[in-house]
Short mmCIF file of C-alpha atoms in Angstrom, two decimals:
data_model
loop_
_atom_site.label_atom_id
_atom_site.label_comp_id
_atom_site.label_asym_id
_atom_site.label_seq_id
_atom_site.Cartn_x
_atom_site.Cartn_y
_atom_site.Cartn_z
CA MET A 2 10.79 84.80 -102.94
CA SER A 3 9.02 81.50 -103.20
CA LYS A 4 10.35 78.63 -101.12
CA GLU A 5 9.54 76.16 -103.88
CA GLN A 6 11.60 78.05 -106.45
CA THR A 7 13.37 75.45 -108.64
CA SER A 8 16.49 75.65 -110.78
CA GLY A 9 16.19 76.59 -114.44
CA PRO A 10 17.89 74.86 -117.41
CA VAL A 11 20.96 77.14 -117.27
CA VAL A 12 21.55 76.25 -113.62
CA TRP A 13 21.08 72.54 -114.42
CA VAL A 14 23.55 72.59 -117.31
CA ALA A 15 26.07 74.46 -115.14
CA THR A 16 25.49 71.97 -112.29
CA ILE A 17 26.10 68.94 -114.52
CA ALA A 18 29.19 70.55 -116.12
CA ALA A 19 30.58 71.48 -112.68
CA THR A 20 29.93 67.91 -111.45
CA CYS A 21 31.82 66.37 -114.41
CA LEU A 22 34.71 68.80 -113.99
CA THR A 23 34.90 68.17 -110.23
CA ILE A 24 34.84 64.38 -110.69
CA TYR A 25 37.57 64.70 -113.33
CA LEU A 26 39.74 66.88 -111.05
CA PHE A 27 39.07 64.65 -108.03
CA GLN A 28 40.69 61.73 -109.88
CA GLY A 29 44.12 63.24 -109.25
CA ILE A 30 43.58 63.68 -105.50
CA LEU A 31 41.45 60.63 -104.75
CA TRP A 32 43.76 59.81 -101.80
CA LEU A 33 42.38 62.97 -100.14
CA VAL A 34 38.84 63.12 -101.57
CA VAL A 35 37.82 59.62 -100.47
CA PRO A 36 38.99 60.02 -96.82
CA LEU A 37 37.36 63.48 -96.70
CA LEU A 38 34.06 62.11 -98.00
CA LEU A 39 34.21 59.18 -95.56
CA ALA A 40 35.07 61.61 -92.75
CA ILE A 41 32.01 63.74 -93.59
CA ILE A 42 29.81 60.61 -93.62
CA LEU A 43 31.29 59.46 -90.30
CA TYR A 44 30.79 62.97 -88.89
CA TYR A 45 27.08 62.94 -89.71
CA ILE A 46 26.72 59.45 -88.20
CA ILE A 47 28.44 60.10 -84.87
CA GLU A 48 27.54 63.77 -84.44
CA PRO A 49 24.26 62.97 -82.59
CA VAL A 50 26.25 60.94 -80.00
CA VAL A 51 28.73 63.81 -79.51
CA GLU A 52 25.83 66.28 -79.19
CA ARG A 53 24.24 64.07 -76.50
CA LEU A 54 27.50 63.99 -74.55
CA THR A 55 27.89 67.79 -74.75
CA HIS A 56 24.27 68.07 -73.58
CA ILE A 57 25.12 66.20 -70.34
CA GLY A 58 28.02 68.57 -69.66
CA TRP A 59 31.06 67.28 -71.59
CA SER A 60 33.14 69.72 -73.60
CA ARG A 61 32.93 69.23 -77.37
CA GLU A 62 36.64 68.29 -77.54
CA SER A 63 36.29 65.62 -74.82
CA ALA A 64 33.07 64.23 -76.31
CA ALA A 65 34.56 64.01 -79.81
CA GLY A 66 37.79 62.54 -78.40
CA ILE A 67 36.05 59.83 -76.39
CA VAL A 68 33.70 58.81 -79.24
CA MET A 69 36.52 58.72 -81.82
CA GLY A 70 38.76 56.88 -79.34
CA LEU A 71 36.13 54.20 -78.74
CA LEU A 72 35.59 53.86 -82.47
CA ALA A 73 39.35 53.50 -83.05
CA ILE A 74 39.63 50.84 -80.32
CA LEU A 75 36.71 48.88 -81.83
CA THR A 76 38.24 49.08 -85.34
CA LEU A 77 41.64 48.02 -84.00
CA ALA A 78 40.11 45.10 -82.08
CA PHE A 79 38.25 44.00 -85.21
CA ALA A 80 41.45 44.24 -87.28
CA VAL A 81 43.44 42.22 -84.70
CA VAL A 82 40.79 39.50 -84.60
CA SER A 83 40.22 39.28 -88.35
CA MET A 84 43.75 39.91 -89.69
CA PRO A 85 45.21 36.40 -89.09
CA LYS A 86 42.16 34.85 -90.77
CA LEU A 87 42.47 37.31 -93.67
CA VAL A 88 46.19 36.60 -94.14
CA ARG A 89 45.53 32.83 -94.14
CA LYS A 90 42.85 33.25 -96.79
CA MET A 91 44.94 35.52 -99.00
CA GLY A 92 47.06 32.58 -100.13
CA THR A 93 44.06 30.84 -101.68
CA TRP A 94 42.31 34.01 -102.84
CA ASN A 95 43.05 33.59 -106.52
CA HIS A 96 41.81 30.03 -106.48
CA THR A 97 38.64 30.94 -104.50
CA ILE A 98 37.78 33.76 -106.92
CA GLU A 99 38.39 31.42 -109.86
CA VAL A 100 36.00 28.82 -108.35
CA TYR A 101 33.29 31.43 -107.67
CA ILE A 102 33.50 32.92 -111.17
CA ASP A 103 33.67 29.49 -112.79
CA ASN A 104 30.55 28.32 -110.97
CA GLY A 105 28.72 31.57 -111.65
CA THR A 106 29.42 31.46 -115.38
CA ARG A 107 28.51 27.75 -115.45
CA LEU A 108 25.14 28.59 -113.86
CA ILE A 109 24.51 31.34 -116.42
CA ASP A 110 25.50 28.89 -119.20
CA ARG A 111 23.12 26.23 -117.82
CA SER A 112 20.32 28.78 -117.56
CA LEU A 113 20.89 29.94 -121.15
CA ASN A 114 20.85 26.33 -122.36
CA THR A 115 17.53 25.76 -120.59
CA ILE A 116 16.07 28.91 -122.13
CA GLU A 117 17.37 27.87 -125.58
CA LYS A 118 15.69 24.48 -125.13
CA TYR A 119 12.26 26.09 -124.62
CA ALA A 120 12.80 29.10 -126.92
CA PRO A 121 15.20 28.16 -129.78
CA ILE A 122 15.01 31.73 -131.16
CA VAL A 123 17.24 32.87 -128.27
CA ARG A 124 20.12 30.81 -129.81
CA SER A 125 20.51 33.31 -132.64
CA PHE A 126 21.13 36.14 -130.11
CA VAL A 127 23.53 34.35 -127.75
CA PRO A 128 27.00 33.27 -128.99
CA SER A 129 27.45 29.64 -127.86
CA ARG A 130 30.40 27.26 -127.54
CA GLU A 131 29.57 25.51 -130.76
CA GLN A 132 29.61 28.63 -132.93
CA GLY A 133 32.89 29.06 -134.82
CA GLY A 134 34.85 26.90 -132.39
CA ASN A 135 35.91 30.04 -130.48
CA ARG A 136 35.98 30.21 -126.68
CA SER A 137 32.65 31.36 -125.21
CA TRP A 138 32.12 34.79 -123.55
CA ASP A 139 31.90 33.25 -120.08
CA GLU A 140 35.33 31.59 -120.42
CA ARG A 141 36.86 34.84 -121.59
CA PHE A 142 35.18 36.80 -118.76
CA SER A 143 36.28 34.20 -116.24
CA GLU A 144 39.93 34.46 -117.39
CA TRP A 145 39.80 38.26 -117.36
CA ALA A 146 38.28 38.42 -113.86
CA VAL A 147 40.83 35.98 -112.41
CA ALA A 148 43.75 37.78 -114.06
CA ASN A 149 42.64 41.16 -112.67
CA SER A 150 41.52 40.12 -109.18
CA SER A 151 45.03 40.05 -107.62
CA GLU A 152 45.85 43.47 -109.00
CA THR A 153 42.55 44.88 -107.65
CA LEU A 154 43.27 43.47 -104.18
CA VAL A 155 46.77 44.97 -104.14
CA GLN A 156 45.30 48.35 -105.20
CA LEU A 157 42.84 48.12 -102.29
CA PHE A 158 45.74 47.72 -99.85
CA HIS A 159 47.32 50.91 -101.23
CA TRP A 160 44.33 52.78 -99.79
CA VAL A 161 45.04 51.77 -96.18
CA PRO A 162 47.40 54.71 -95.30
CA SER A 163 45.02 57.18 -96.93
CA LEU A 164 42.08 55.76 -94.97
CA LEU A 165 43.95 56.43 -91.71
CA LEU A 166 43.16 60.10 -92.38
CA VAL A 167 39.43 59.41 -91.86
CA PRO A 168 39.34 59.42 -88.00
CA TYR A 169 41.77 62.37 -87.91
CA LEU A 170 39.62 64.47 -90.26
CA THR A 171 36.38 63.40 -88.54
CA TYR A 172 37.70 64.52 -85.13
CA PHE A 173 38.53 67.99 -86.41
CA ILE A 174 35.23 68.35 -88.29
CA LEU A 175 33.46 67.43 -85.03
CA VAL A 176 35.47 69.88 -82.91
CA ASP A 177 36.00 72.81 -85.29
CA GLY A 178 33.21 72.30 -87.85
CA ASN A 179 31.02 75.08 -86.39
CA VAL A 180 33.95 77.52 -86.11
CA PHE A 181 34.85 76.84 -89.73
CA LYS A 182 31.22 77.33 -90.80
CA ARG A 183 31.06 80.69 -89.01
CA PHE A 184 34.38 81.64 -90.59
CA ILE A 185 32.88 80.96 -94.05
CA VAL A 186 29.60 82.75 -93.20
CA GLN A 187 31.56 85.89 -92.24
CA SER A 188 32.62 86.30 -95.86
CA ILE A 189 29.00 86.46 -97.12
CA PRO A 190 27.84 90.05 -97.85
CA ASN A 191 25.14 91.43 -95.53
CA ALA A 192 22.47 91.52 -98.23
CA TYR A 193 22.78 87.76 -98.90
CA PHE A 194 23.55 86.70 -95.34
CA GLU A 195 20.12 85.65 -94.06
CA LYS A 196 19.09 83.87 -97.26
CA SER A 197 22.47 82.10 -97.61
CA LEU A 198 22.50 80.90 -94.03
CA LEU A 199 18.97 79.54 -94.40
CA LEU A 200 20.07 77.57 -97.47
CA PHE A 201 23.23 76.36 -95.66
CA HIS A 202 21.04 75.02 -92.88
CA GLN A 203 18.80 73.32 -95.41
CA ILE A 204 21.81 71.71 -97.11
CA ASP A 205 23.27 70.61 -93.79
CA ASP A 206 19.93 69.14 -92.70
CA GLN A 207 19.44 67.39 -96.06
CA VAL A 208 22.94 65.89 -96.13
CA ARG A 209 22.69 64.80 -92.49
CA ARG A 210 19.37 63.05 -93.07
CA TYR A 211 20.72 61.48 -96.27
CA PHE A 212 23.85 59.94 -94.72
CA GLN A 213 22.19 58.92 -91.46
CA GLY A 214 19.33 57.37 -93.46
CA LEU A 215 21.78 55.64 -95.79
CA MET A 216 23.61 54.04 -92.86
CA MET A 217 20.36 52.94 -91.25
CA LEU A 218 19.27 51.50 -94.57
CA ALA A 219 22.56 49.58 -94.92
CA VAL A 220 22.11 48.11 -91.42
CA LEU A 221 18.51 47.04 -92.13
CA ASP A 222 19.47 45.59 -95.54
CA SER A 223 22.43 43.70 -94.06
CA ILE A 224 20.30 42.19 -91.28
CA CYS A 225 17.46 41.10 -93.62
CA LEU A 226 19.72 39.72 -96.33
CA GLY A 227 22.19 38.23 -93.85
CA VAL A 228 19.49 36.35 -91.92
CA GLY A 229 17.92 35.10 -95.18
CA LEU A 230 21.24 33.90 -96.65
CA LYS A 231 22.23 32.30 -93.31
CA LEU A 232 18.92 30.37 -93.23
CA MET A 233 19.65 29.17 -96.78
CA GLY A 234 23.07 27.97 -95.60
CA ILE A 235 25.14 30.29 -97.82
CA SER A 236 28.75 30.66 -96.63
CA GLY A 237 29.83 34.04 -95.20
CA ALA A 238 26.18 35.18 -95.22
CA PHE A 239 26.58 38.32 -93.12
CA LEU A 240 29.82 39.50 -94.79
CA LEU A 241 28.15 39.05 -98.18
CA ALA A 242 25.06 40.92 -96.94
CA VAL A 243 27.18 43.87 -95.72
CA ILE A 244 29.07 44.05 -99.07
CA ILE A 245 25.78 44.02 -100.99
CA ALA A 246 24.23 46.65 -98.69
CA VAL A 247 27.22 48.97 -99.26
CA LEU A 248 27.12 48.32 -103.02
CA SER A 249 23.45 49.32 -103.07
CA TRP A 250 24.60 52.88 -102.21
CA ILE A 251 25.29 53.15 -105.95
CA PRO A 252 21.74 53.32 -107.31
CA TYR A 253 20.73 50.80 -110.00
CA VAL A 254 24.30 49.71 -110.91
CA GLY A 255 25.05 48.64 -107.32
CA SER A 256 21.91 46.48 -107.20
CA VAL A 257 22.89 44.68 -110.42
CA ILE A 258 26.41 43.95 -109.09
CA GLY A 259 24.91 42.84 -105.74
CA CYS A 260 22.51 40.47 -107.49
CA LEU A 261 25.38 38.95 -109.51
CA LEU A 262 27.40 38.46 -106.30
CA VAL A 263 24.55 36.59 -104.62
CA LEU A 264 24.09 34.48 -107.75
CA VAL A 265 27.78 33.56 -107.98
CA VAL A 266 28.13 32.67 -104.28
CA ALA A 267 24.91 30.62 -104.23
CA ALA A 268 25.90 28.83 -107.47
CA THR A 269 29.23 27.84 -105.89
CA ASP A 270 27.86 26.74 -102.52
CA TYR A 271 25.14 24.68 -104.20
CA ALA A 272 26.76 23.74 -107.53
CA SER A 273 24.40 20.82 -108.13
CA GLN A 274 21.22 22.59 -107.00
CA THR A 275 20.47 25.32 -109.52
CA TRP A 276 17.21 26.24 -107.77
CA MET A 277 19.16 27.42 -104.68
CA ALA A 278 20.87 30.09 -106.80
CA TYR A 279 17.47 31.22 -108.08
CA ALA A 280 16.12 31.19 -104.51
CA ALA A 281 19.05 33.42 -103.42
CA VAL A 282 18.27 35.84 -106.25
CA ALA A 283 14.57 35.79 -105.23
CA LEU A 284 15.63 36.60 -101.65
CA PHE A 285 17.80 39.44 -102.94
CA LEU A 286 14.92 40.83 -105.02
CA GLY A 287 12.56 40.48 -102.03
CA VAL A 288 14.93 42.49 -99.82
CA ARG A 289 15.30 45.11 -102.59
CA LEU A 290 11.50 45.46 -102.78
CA LEU A 291 11.28 45.72 -99.00
CA ASP A 292 14.05 48.27 -99.19
CA ASP A 293 12.34 50.40 -101.86
CA PHE A 294 8.83 50.33 -100.40
CA VAL A 295 9.36 50.13 -96.62
CA PHE A 296 12.91 50.92 -95.45
CA MET A 297 13.74 53.66 -97.95
CA PRO A 298 10.72 55.88 -97.15
CA LEU A 299 11.40 55.33 -93.42
CA THR A 300 15.09 56.24 -93.61
CA VAL A 301 16.29 58.16 -96.69
CA GLY A 302 12.78 59.53 -97.35
CA ARG A 303 13.97 63.12 -97.63
CA SER A 304 17.10 62.66 -99.65
CA LEU A 305 18.60 64.47 -102.60
CA HIS A 306 15.47 64.40 -104.82
CA ILE A 307 17.37 63.79 -108.07
CA HIS A 308 15.30 62.53 -111.00
CA PRO A 309 15.92 58.79 -111.70
CA VAL A 310 16.90 59.45 -115.34
CA VAL A 311 19.44 62.09 -114.30
CA THR A 312 20.73 59.70 -111.60
CA VAL A 313 21.33 56.84 -114.06
CA LEU A 314 22.86 59.10 -116.70
CA MET A 315 25.16 60.76 -114.16
CA ILE A 316 26.31 57.37 -112.82
CA PHE A 317 27.39 56.38 -116.32
CA VAL A 318 28.95 59.81 -116.92
CA GLY A 319 30.81 59.48 -113.57
CA GLY A 320 32.02 56.01 -114.57
CA ALA A 321 33.17 57.26 -117.98
CA VAL A 322 34.95 60.32 -116.55
CA ALA A 323 36.61 58.78 -113.47
CA GLY A 324 36.13 54.98 -113.51
CA ILE A 325 35.03 53.14 -110.35
CA SER A 326 35.76 56.17 -108.15
CA GLY A 327 33.48 58.20 -110.44
CA LEU A 328 30.63 55.72 -109.86
CA PHE A 329 30.84 56.23 -106.09
CA LEU A 330 31.55 59.96 -106.07
CA VAL A 331 29.23 61.24 -108.77
CA LEU A 332 25.99 61.34 -106.73
CA PRO A 333 27.33 63.06 -103.59
CA VAL A 334 29.17 65.57 -105.81
CA LEU A 335 26.03 66.10 -107.93
CA GLY A 336 24.00 66.62 -104.74
CA VAL A 337 26.40 69.30 -103.48
CA MET A 338 26.64 71.00 -106.90
CA MET A 339 22.85 70.92 -107.24
CA VAL A 340 22.34 72.71 -103.95
CA MET A 341 25.14 75.21 -104.71
CA GLY A 342 23.63 75.86 -108.14
CA GLN A 343 20.22 76.35 -106.55
CA LEU A 344 21.73 78.70 -103.95
CA LEU A 345 23.67 80.81 -106.47
CA GLY A 346 20.70 80.79 -108.87
CA GLN A 347 18.36 82.08 -106.17
CA LEU A 348 20.81 84.71 -104.91
CA CYS A 349 21.86 86.01 -108.35
CA THR A 350 18.33 86.27 -109.73
CA ASN A 351 16.92 88.12 -106.71
CA GLN A 352 16.88 91.74 -107.91
CA ARG A 353 16.17 93.19 -104.46
CA LEU A 354 19.10 91.41 -102.81
CA ARG A 355 21.42 92.53 -105.64
CA ALA A 356 20.17 96.10 -105.29
CA ARG A 357 20.77 96.00 -101.53
CA HIS A 358 24.26 94.61 -102.06
CA GLU A 359 25.06 97.36 -104.59
CA HIS A 360 23.62 99.97 -102.20
CA ALA A 361 25.88 98.72 -99.38
CA GLY A 362 28.84 98.82 -101.79
CA ALA A 363 27.97 102.40 -102.80
CA LEU A 364 27.80 103.42 -99.11
CA ALA A 365 31.24 101.90 -98.48
CA ARG A 366 32.68 103.58 -101.60
CA GLN A 367 31.17 106.92 -100.62
CA ARG A 368 32.84 106.67 -97.23
CA ALA A 369 36.17 105.61 -98.72
CA GLN A 370 36.11 108.58 -101.12
CA LYS A 371 35.29 111.13 -98.40
CA GLY A 372 37.66 114.11 -98.63
CA LEU A 373 39.19 112.96 -101.91
CA THR A 374 37.67 115.65 -104.18
CA LEU A 375 40.00 116.88 -106.94
CA MET B 20 39.92 83.21 -84.36
CA LEU B 21 40.34 79.91 -86.17
CA PHE B 22 43.93 79.34 -85.06
CA SER B 23 43.96 81.07 -81.65
CA LEU B 24 46.05 79.59 -78.82
CA GLY B 25 44.70 79.18 -75.28
CA LYS B 26 41.54 80.59 -73.76
CA LYS B 27 41.15 84.37 -73.70
CA LYS B 28 38.58 86.37 -71.74
CA ASN B 29 35.82 87.12 -74.21
CA PRO B 30 34.56 90.75 -73.94
CA ARG B 31 31.40 89.62 -75.75
CA MET B 32 30.16 87.85 -72.57
CA ALA B 33 29.67 91.12 -70.67
CA GLN B 34 27.79 92.59 -73.66
CA LEU B 35 25.55 89.51 -73.90
CA LYS B 36 24.85 89.57 -70.15
CA GLY B 37 23.38 93.04 -70.66
CA VAL B 38 20.84 91.81 -73.23
CA SER B 39 17.43 91.26 -71.59
CA LEU B 40 17.02 88.03 -73.54
CA PHE B 41 20.03 86.46 -71.80
CA THR B 42 19.93 87.94 -68.29
CA ASP B 43 18.84 84.61 -66.75
CA LEU B 44 21.74 82.67 -68.31
CA LYS B 45 24.91 81.59 -66.48
CA LEU B 46 28.32 82.32 -67.98
CA SER B 47 28.75 78.72 -69.19
CA GLN B 48 25.32 78.91 -70.85
CA LEU B 49 26.18 82.28 -72.42
CA ARG B 50 29.27 80.68 -73.99
CA ILE B 51 27.06 78.09 -75.70
CA VAL B 52 24.70 80.82 -76.95
CA ASN B 53 27.66 82.92 -78.13
CA SER B 54 28.89 80.01 -80.26
CA LEU B 55 25.59 80.20 -82.17
CA LEU B 56 25.54 83.96 -82.82
CA HIS B 57 26.75 85.56 -86.05
CA GLU B 58 28.36 88.99 -85.86
CA ARG B 59 27.52 91.41 -88.70
CA ASN B 60 28.71 94.97 -89.31
CA TYR B 61 26.35 97.45 -91.00
CA LEU B 62 27.07 100.93 -92.32
CA ALA B 63 24.75 103.82 -91.52
CA ASN B 64 21.71 103.72 -93.85
CA GLU B 65 22.32 100.05 -94.83
CA ILE B 66 19.25 97.81 -94.87
CA ILE B 67 19.33 94.83 -92.51
CA PHE B 68 16.14 93.19 -93.72
CA ASP B 69 13.19 94.18 -95.87
CA GLU B 70 9.47 94.03 -95.23
CA ASP B 71 8.09 90.72 -96.65
CA ASP B 72 11.52 88.99 -96.54
CA GLU B 73 11.47 85.45 -95.15
CA GLY B 74 12.16 86.11 -91.45
CA GLN B 75 14.91 83.79 -90.25
CA ALA B 76 16.82 85.56 -87.48
CA LEU B 77 16.56 87.74 -84.42
CA TYR B 78 19.09 90.60 -84.25
CA ILE B 79 20.75 91.95 -81.11
CA VAL B 80 22.27 95.44 -81.24
CA ILE B 81 25.80 95.46 -79.79
CA SER B 82 26.68 99.00 -80.89
CA GLY B 83 25.06 101.67 -83.09
CA LYS B 84 21.36 102.25 -83.76
CA VAL B 85 18.77 100.48 -85.90
CA ARG B 86 15.41 101.86 -87.03
CA VAL B 87 12.55 99.45 -87.69
CA GLU B 88 10.02 101.11 -90.02
CA ARG B 89 6.89 100.15 -91.88
CA VAL B 90 5.73 101.64 -95.19
CA GLY B 91 2.72 103.93 -94.69
CA LEU B 92 3.04 103.97 -90.92
CA ASP B 93 3.12 107.20 -88.92
CA ASP B 94 6.80 108.15 -88.30
CA LYS B 95 6.14 108.27 -84.56
CA LYS B 96 5.27 104.57 -84.59
CA ASN B 97 8.62 103.57 -86.10
CA VAL B 98 10.91 102.21 -83.40
CA GLU B 99 14.62 102.71 -82.85
CA PHE B 100 16.79 100.09 -81.13
CA GLY B 101 20.08 100.76 -79.35
CA PRO B 102 22.82 98.67 -77.70
CA GLY B 103 21.49 95.73 -75.62
CA GLU B 104 18.12 95.72 -77.40
CA PHE B 105 16.89 93.20 -79.94
CA PHE B 106 14.45 93.15 -82.87
CA GLY B 107 13.02 90.70 -85.43
CA GLU B 108 12.10 88.31 -82.61
CA LEU B 109 8.96 87.01 -84.38
CA ALA B 110 11.30 85.23 -86.83
CA LEU B 111 12.32 82.90 -83.98
CA LEU B 112 8.73 81.88 -83.39
CA GLU B 113 7.23 81.53 -86.86
CA ASP B 114 8.30 81.05 -90.45
CA ALA B 115 6.49 84.16 -91.69
CA PRO B 116 7.40 87.24 -93.78
CA ARG B 117 8.92 90.24 -92.00
CA THR B 118 6.32 92.86 -91.09
CA SER B 119 8.72 95.81 -91.32
CA THR B 120 12.05 97.00 -92.71
CA ALA B 121 15.13 97.36 -90.48
CA ARG B 122 17.80 99.93 -91.39
CA ALA B 123 20.95 100.93 -89.52
CA THR B 124 20.80 104.64 -88.68
CA GLU B 125 24.42 104.60 -87.44
CA ASP B 126 27.34 102.27 -88.11
CA SER B 127 26.20 99.23 -86.15
CA VAL B 128 27.44 95.88 -84.93
CA LEU B 129 24.66 93.30 -84.66
CA LEU B 130 24.47 89.68 -83.55
CA ALA B 131 22.08 87.37 -85.41
CA LEU B 132 20.45 84.33 -83.80
CA PHE B 133 18.90 82.04 -86.41
CA ARG B 134 15.65 80.16 -85.88
CA THR B 135 17.20 76.79 -86.85
CA GLU B 136 19.99 77.34 -84.31
CA PHE B 137 17.48 78.45 -81.67
CA LEU B 138 15.44 75.30 -82.32
CA SER B 139 18.54 73.11 -81.99
CA LEU B 140 19.29 74.94 -78.74
CA LEU B 141 15.79 74.08 -77.49
CA GLU B 142 16.35 70.44 -78.41
CA LEU B 143 19.92 69.93 -77.18
CA HIS B 144 20.21 72.50 -74.38
CA SER B 145 16.61 72.71 -73.26
CA THR B 146 17.44 74.67 -70.08
CA ILE B 147 19.05 77.48 -72.09
CA GLY B 148 16.29 77.30 -74.73
CA SER B 149 13.53 77.55 -72.13
CA LYS B 150 15.20 80.49 -70.37
CA ILE B 151 15.49 82.40 -73.67
CA SER B 152 11.90 81.45 -74.60
CA TYR B 153 10.68 82.74 -71.24
CA ALA B 154 12.56 86.02 -71.67
CA LEU B 155 11.13 86.33 -75.18
CA ALA B 156 7.58 85.69 -73.91
CA ARG B 157 8.14 88.31 -71.19
CA ASP B 158 9.27 90.83 -73.80
CA LEU B 159 6.29 90.10 -76.07
CA ALA B 160 3.90 90.38 -73.10
CA GLY B 161 5.35 93.83 -72.32
CA LYS B 162 4.86 94.92 -75.94
CA LEU B 163 1.28 93.58 -75.96
CA ARG B 164 0.49 95.39 -72.71
CA ARG B 165 1.91 98.66 -74.08
CA SER B 166 -0.10 98.24 -77.27
CA ILE B 167 -3.34 97.60 -75.38
CA THR B 168 -2.73 100.59 -73.11
CA SER B 169 -1.99 102.77 -76.14
CA ASN B 170 -5.21 101.65 -77.88
CA LEU B 171 -7.26 102.29 -74.76
CA ASN B 172 -5.73 105.76 -74.39
CA GLN B 173 -6.49 106.56 -78.04
CA LYS B 174 -10.11 105.43 -77.58
CA ALA B 175 -10.39 107.49 -74.39
CA GLU B 176 -9.01 110.55 -76.18
CA ALA B 177 -11.46 110.03 -79.05
#
């Protein structure tokens, strides 16, 4: 069997259908799916540290316990330090968001006016304040965003208890992950055993590299963007950089949202200097280019290998099927389904393996029927 | 196994200690190796792997008998492996197709050690990895010596 064997159209259709169905079903148990996914990501990130500790003689339980304990202490310390500041800011949150959105939409309005001045044809495509005396799109968007922001923040707080599951699940994946894997492997028939285990290893390796690379990429992005925004004098430069780096985990769509965030913050901090907002966007684009051509090949180089068109389409499908959670979940789920489809496709189409499996079944049946002649 | 309470004495350790590949390992090291092995049960006449399959694992015979045969080869040159012996060791060293077919001649219990797991052992527990590698090299040297002697004898007879 060729190593480069790829999935056919039937496998692809089944993979996409299974992804949509999974995303749709996940909607109902998001409180469990999100912590589980985060626990798997955290597992792949801290597993090398746990492995190093076991290498110098620690038991796996102690190594996992000490690493998770340290992580919990750090998170708790961060929460204790930042919570009072966060609570103080919550009172003015609505107003702050209103100011940011107002300044952002004003900047877009100013930019459109400038473009209209040099290219009057644009006026016919963009609805302006003067047309029909109605309120403009930016005013309506601004009102909508302000009205929904409080609700969104409250919904985010509902996730806190569910997120407490993350360290708990991570600890048990670290300690019992191998036992569980062996437990699953035991159920694979002998004929498919070697091939299946090879593919499991490939999946494990691919997912590990993907998540570890993604985290490394987020750190590099945050540092570059954070330093750049700090030098420009943008408020909360590093926090903004971290948010944008995490958003960029959603391909294409995340970058657009990240760019808008930079634009809005820069337009508010430098309301009278439009060029600073453009400079912030230029910095963002520069970091994105650096990311695509230097950091990405160095970190996530060997990732899921999904075609860009499929990626974009699936992001929109994920969004349509399961909203914001669908946007985040669709690519990891597609990655898993793709590999499972590839695995099942390869195993089911291998005539020799099927024949061997049937032969083993016939041997077992023959033995079971021994002495049962009528 | 998944929900067992407390530590029990594992009878597998004594069986592993008897395998030439692991004779140099301490009990604590054997436990680490044991956590990487996959137990498989084969019925008599069941195929374990085919000639030209992608070789991925070495198999250790715990009980039963396994015959390793090659199409077109003289029946005398086919080899049978019993408890404590291992076969398919080339799969640990190179990503190449299997050179022969392995078939259980009796109901057998085998332990499989995968190349990827062996490589991670070499990386993370280099002492264990090097001891197994040395034992493997010793075994291959013995086979090479026997093969050379056999060839020389055949030439002498001719």
